[in-house]
C-alpha atoms as one frame of an Amber mdcrd trajectory, in Angstrom:
protein
  25.817  34.705  38.338  22.342  33.186  36.880  23.322  29.750  35.096  20.047
  31.330  32.307  20.695  28.502  28.985  19.884  30.054  25.589  19.340  26.961
  24.274  17.704  23.657  25.708  19.964  21.421  24.003  18.413  17.950  25.612
  14.900  19.317  24.872  15.893  19.285  21.471  17.350  16.160  21.515  14.326
  14.047  22.859  11.591  15.249  21.286  13.421  15.628  17.710  11.185  13.350
  15.987   8.035  14.423  17.759   6.759  15.554  15.429   7.347  13.100  12.404
   7.025   9.579  14.386   2.674   9.938  13.980   2.701   7.771  10.791  -0.291
   8.387   8.979  -2.857   4.921   8.891  -6.036   3.937   7.893  -6.830   0.959
   8.714  -5.446  -0.662  11.961  -3.689  -4.743  12.055  -7.909  -5.714  12.246
  -9.096  -3.751   9.372 -10.764  -1.487  11.776 -11.304   2.196  10.422  -9.504
   4.263  12.194  -9.408   7.478   9.739 -12.891   7.805   8.461 -11.957  11.017
   6.764  -9.028   9.663   4.625 -11.075   6.813   4.266 -14.133   9.015   2.154
 -11.156   9.034  -0.415 -11.585   5.546  -1.734 -15.085   3.946  -3.847 -15.007
   0.572  -3.622 -13.375  -0.629  -7.046 -10.399   1.635  -5.648 -10.063  -0.267
  -2.957 -10.985  -3.966  -4.345  -8.203  -3.001  -6.992  -5.273  -2.122  -4.284
  -6.459  -5.829  -2.737  -5.471  -7.426  -6.230  -2.773  -5.574  -6.129  -0.635
  -6.551  -2.922  -2.163 -10.562  -3.813   0.100 -10.202  -7.376   2.531  -9.122
  -5.752   2.649 -11.699  -3.524   2.369 -14.108  -5.472   5.615 -12.419  -7.847
   7.826 -13.413  -4.252   6.425 -16.760  -4.194   6.230 -17.968  -7.209  10.070
 -15.873  -8.061  11.584 -17.991  -4.892  10.368 -20.826  -6.179  12.248 -20.176
  -9.848  14.795 -18.649  -7.639  15.309 -21.762  -6.550  15.477 -23.636  -9.517
  18.290 -21.770 -10.187  16.336 -20.008 -13.008  17.372 -16.608 -11.893  20.009
 -14.868 -11.030  19.759 -12.378  -8.250  15.808 -11.585  -6.716  15.112  -9.120
  -3.611  12.189 -10.670  -1.810   9.481  -8.064  -1.127   7.534 -10.481   1.613
   5.878  -8.204   3.584   6.102  -5.397   2.006   3.566  -5.072  -0.464   1.681
  -2.484   0.631   4.651   0.484   0.892   5.394  -0.972  -2.718   1.623  -1.458
  -4.158  -0.052   1.506  -2.284   3.201   3.847  -3.074   3.828   2.960  -6.647
  -0.408   3.191  -7.120  -0.706   6.419  -6.912   1.922   7.504  -9.665   1.090
   8.738 -13.667   2.868   6.409 -16.785   4.396   9.911 -17.775   5.928   9.838
 -14.055   9.850   9.129 -13.983  10.737   5.957 -12.247  13.895   5.271 -10.449
  13.974   2.220  -8.075  15.876   0.016  -6.941  16.743  -3.598  -7.075  13.559
  -4.925  -4.564  11.929  -2.290  -6.589  11.081  -5.003  -9.943   6.599  -5.244
  -8.957   6.759  -0.963  -9.207   8.805  -1.270 -11.959   6.304  -3.922 -13.354
   3.221  -1.488 -12.168   4.745   1.445 -14.111   5.140  -0.709 -17.766   8.014
  -3.699 -18.318   6.841  -6.871 -18.759   7.983  -9.430 -16.369   9.088 -12.039
 -18.473  11.930  -8.341 -18.165  12.864  -8.564 -14.785  13.154 -12.060 -15.006
  15.911 -11.323 -17.790  17.438  -8.021 -15.429  17.555 -11.067 -12.859  19.521
 -13.205 -15.166  21.460 -10.268 -16.412  20.030 -10.472 -20.208  20.610  -7.886
 -22.111  16.783  -7.654 -23.367  15.592  -7.532 -19.652  16.600  -3.366 -20.054
  14.388  -2.538 -22.329  11.418  -2.282 -21.552   8.704   0.139 -22.574   8.258
   2.569 -19.604   8.945   5.649 -18.335  12.256   4.503 -15.906  15.542   3.396
 -15.083  16.623   0.145 -14.628  17.134  -1.205 -11.264  19.790   0.965  -9.626
  22.598  -1.978  -7.725  23.992   0.449  -6.125  23.187   1.553  -2.596  21.348
   4.775  -2.460  22.713   5.529  -6.508  19.411   6.285  -7.211  18.214   8.912
  -5.125  21.306  11.456  -6.654  19.955  10.384 -10.661  16.281  10.745  -8.689
  17.174  13.841  -8.201  18.638  15.465 -11.765  15.567  13.775 -13.088  13.331
  15.205 -11.203  15.305  19.283 -12.555  14.933  17.679 -15.765  11.464  17.357
 -15.685  10.937  21.205 -14.370  13.905  22.693 -16.582  11.096  21.109 -19.419
   8.384  22.580 -18.857   6.561  19.466 -17.892   3.659  19.571 -16.519   1.665
  17.168 -14.039   5.230  14.857 -13.923   7.517  13.968 -11.196  10.408  12.088
 -10.751  10.618   8.840  -8.260  12.699   6.555  -6.420  12.933   4.113  -4.048
  15.499   3.068  -1.151  15.537   1.385   1.872  16.686   2.637   5.631  20.002
   1.383   4.599  20.084   3.498   1.596  19.427   6.593   3.438  22.490   5.970
   5.487  24.478   6.519   2.108  25.605   9.620   1.509  23.798   9.556  -2.100
  20.850   9.674  -0.327  21.030  13.011   0.815  22.638  14.320  -1.707  19.737
  14.252  -3.801  17.709  15.578  -0.965  19.683  18.845  -0.738  20.174  19.177
  -3.982  16.590  18.624  -5.611  15.679  20.597  -2.445  17.844  23.369  -3.279
  16.238  23.908  -6.850  12.376  22.970  -5.513  12.280  20.278  -7.706   9.181
  18.003  -8.138  10.738  14.757  -6.463   9.446  11.847  -3.903  11.790  10.362
  -1.887  10.429   6.658  -1.035  12.119   5.315   1.616  11.550   1.906   3.074
  12.231   1.228   6.540  11.281  -2.496   6.312  13.778  -2.690  10.482  16.703
  -4.151   8.227  20.087  -3.255   5.448  20.304  -7.285   5.181  22.052  -7.893
   9.523  22.658  -4.558  10.604  19.000  -3.055  12.266  18.308   0.112  12.098
  18.732   1.008  15.547  22.454   0.952  15.214  22.149   2.900  11.678  21.182
   6.282  13.575  20.616   8.054  15.853  17.749   9.982  15.249  14.077   9.488
  15.698  13.099   9.223  12.524  13.456   9.093   8.846  11.292  11.635   7.953
  12.176  14.253   9.712  16.069  13.548   7.685  13.741  15.789   5.119  14.176
  19.536   7.450  18.626  19.547   6.731  17.569  19.860   3.016  14.253  22.060
   2.971  12.066  18.941   2.325   8.831  18.146   4.073   9.422  14.359   5.594
   6.128  12.194   6.935   5.690   8.114   8.042   2.802   5.607   7.354   1.932
   3.485   8.156   3.961   1.006   5.417   1.726  -2.678   6.191  -0.904  -0.291
   5.589  -1.692  -0.171   1.485  -4.686   3.152   2.071  -2.644   5.204   3.722
   0.093   4.447   1.184  -1.537   5.366  -1.185  -3.010   8.310   0.387  -0.423
   9.590   1.351   1.887   9.541  -2.019  -0.924  10.945  -4.208  -0.811  13.795
  -2.071   2.722  13.715  -2.195   3.117  13.599  -6.009   0.297  16.064  -6.665
   2.354  18.527  -4.259   5.367  17.810  -6.549   3.934  18.335  -9.284   1.917
  21.580  -8.780   5.258  23.290  -8.325   6.295  23.580  -4.013   9.187  20.954
  -3.956   9.980  17.719  -2.812   8.276  15.219  -0.344  10.308  12.386   1.875
   8.054   9.781   2.368   9.166   6.910   5.669   7.059   4.361   5.527   7.125
   2.112   8.566   6.858  -1.195   6.785   9.226  -4.972   7.341  11.091  -6.898
   5.304   9.538 -11.018   6.151  12.187 -12.940   4.529  15.970 -12.530   3.379
  17.403  -9.577   2.010  18.227 -11.693  -1.033  18.411 -14.679  -2.540  21.449
 -14.912  -3.191  21.099 -16.683   0.886  21.468 -14.540   3.303  19.565 -16.324
   7.023  17.685 -13.885   9.011  17.121 -16.271  11.649  21.264 -15.403  12.496
  20.349 -11.706  13.011  16.058 -12.332  14.182  14.448 -13.603  16.657  11.213
 -15.042  16.603   9.792 -12.958  18.653  11.254  -9.845  17.335   9.484 -10.855
  13.685   5.933 -11.827  16.011   3.868  -8.432  15.858   5.080  -7.880  11.832
   3.333 -10.873  10.998   0.833  -9.985  13.155   0.958  -6.513  10.242   1.118
  -8.387   7.716  -0.949  -5.449   4.592  -3.247  -9.088   3.232  -3.961  -9.707
   6.193  -5.641  -5.971   7.728  -7.185  -5.190   4.113  -8.779  -8.766   3.181
 -11.049  -8.415   6.864 -11.957  -4.972   6.042 -12.642  -6.012   2.595 -14.762
  -9.347   4.524 -16.781  -7.218   6.271 -17.417  -5.455   3.571 -18.660  -7.903
   1.290 -16.105  -7.097  -1.323 -13.886  -9.942  -0.870 -12.955 -13.853   0.026
 -10.996 -16.140   0.425 -11.736 -18.345  -2.266 -11.355 -14.592  -4.938  -8.248
 -14.470  -3.691  -6.808 -17.795  -3.953  -8.639 -18.240  -7.248  -6.555 -15.407
  -8.500  -3.175 -16.057  -6.811  -3.385 -19.185  -9.390  -4.339 -17.234 -12.016
  -1.056 -14.599 -11.142   1.427 -17.823 -10.910   0.637 -18.532 -14.536   1.086
 -15.627 -15.833   4.626 -15.877 -14.673   5.462 -19.278 -15.831   4.380 -17.811
 -19.051   6.311 -15.265 -18.318   9.548 -17.205 -17.183   9.347 -19.226 -20.283
   9.848 -16.598 -22.090  12.296 -15.166 -20.983  13.727 -18.661 -21.281  12.831
 -18.705 -24.927  15.482 -15.364 -25.591  19.315 -16.606 -26.649  22.163 -16.291
 -23.739  24.110 -13.629 -23.806  27.469 -14.607 -24.528  30.404 -12.908 -22.920
  31.645 -11.256 -27.108  28.389  -9.776 -26.964  29.042  -8.065 -23.871  32.654
  -7.036 -24.531  31.516  -5.795 -28.161  28.906  -2.782 -26.838  31.779  -1.908
 -23.567  33.005   0.517 -25.959  32.187   2.239 -29.306  35.042   1.391 -31.137
  36.960  -1.398 -28.800  40.456  -1.319 -26.994  42.981  -2.940 -27.848  42.753
  -4.888 -24.330  39.263  -5.787 -25.403  39.462  -6.504 -29.400  42.421  -9.208
 -27.654  39.556 -10.726 -24.876  36.917 -10.226 -28.330  39.319 -12.978 -30.054
  40.298 -15.118 -27.390  36.601 -15.808 -26.625  35.096 -15.822 -29.889  37.414
 -18.192 -30.126  35.418 -20.527 -27.111  32.460 -19.777 -28.085  32.880 -21.365
 -31.637  33.060 -24.455 -30.195
């Protein structure tokens, strides 16, 4: 009897991620153009603007970490190393798009319309940190939950008949391990909602490595089960991130359904200001290749060769940004701190009996 097989499962398993594991790239690590056709889409002004956005974000990270170490902030998630992934994608969206950010997405939210002072208030846990003038929800703390919210927001855009508008959200590769992310993709796919899912694969879910989170070769391929086209992009190349996000937005806004983008990036420092120590779960040998891919160095080399940028310009601009951030912190510090009773009084429209007791208890303490 012939031993004919209907399916070569081993071959399918081996090649599962092959169509996706070729990240879109425009500049290599040394700032050389590797895709001239895509580079033709960038004007000199746009190139400089994208560089300034990355310098702005790195300055924001450095100054905010300084404030955090001074004890002037609450929770803060560093973005050092992810500037290309975040600024490149964020720059591709419009103000009428609806952003659903996670806690590491304060830079994108500021770019979308919130102020730095408001984000500092958000970090402090102040109500006014949520009162920003941007079409966005407040940053989500629950891992992956924003993906479900975003799918609903995208369906709302479709049901309302809005033109040239999408919903978009970010999470990390750890968030892709949560059921919420797949549920959001499945929902958006089923209703062909204008949604763009951006998963920043920075290698680590706090101290848990990507290689132990899934056996799939890529995150991009995970959209297949939900009927969503997925793509990998070099997350250390801001030009590639911008171009892919722009095309994804155009595709979704045109009524073609959702898109999944996986950016291959790296978190250079700790997971958060709460104090995890990357040296306890990562080696210098692992980190070095990623530091060699530093997104600012890559674009800096290219712009310098073109005569569009210089180290002096960069340092001057970074210093100007930090001065602005210091002013923003002064503004946040000047806002009257909230009291425990403020929070209790707005928990319910009509306070419950037990909360009434707590209000009375804390009012007595606060009056002293």
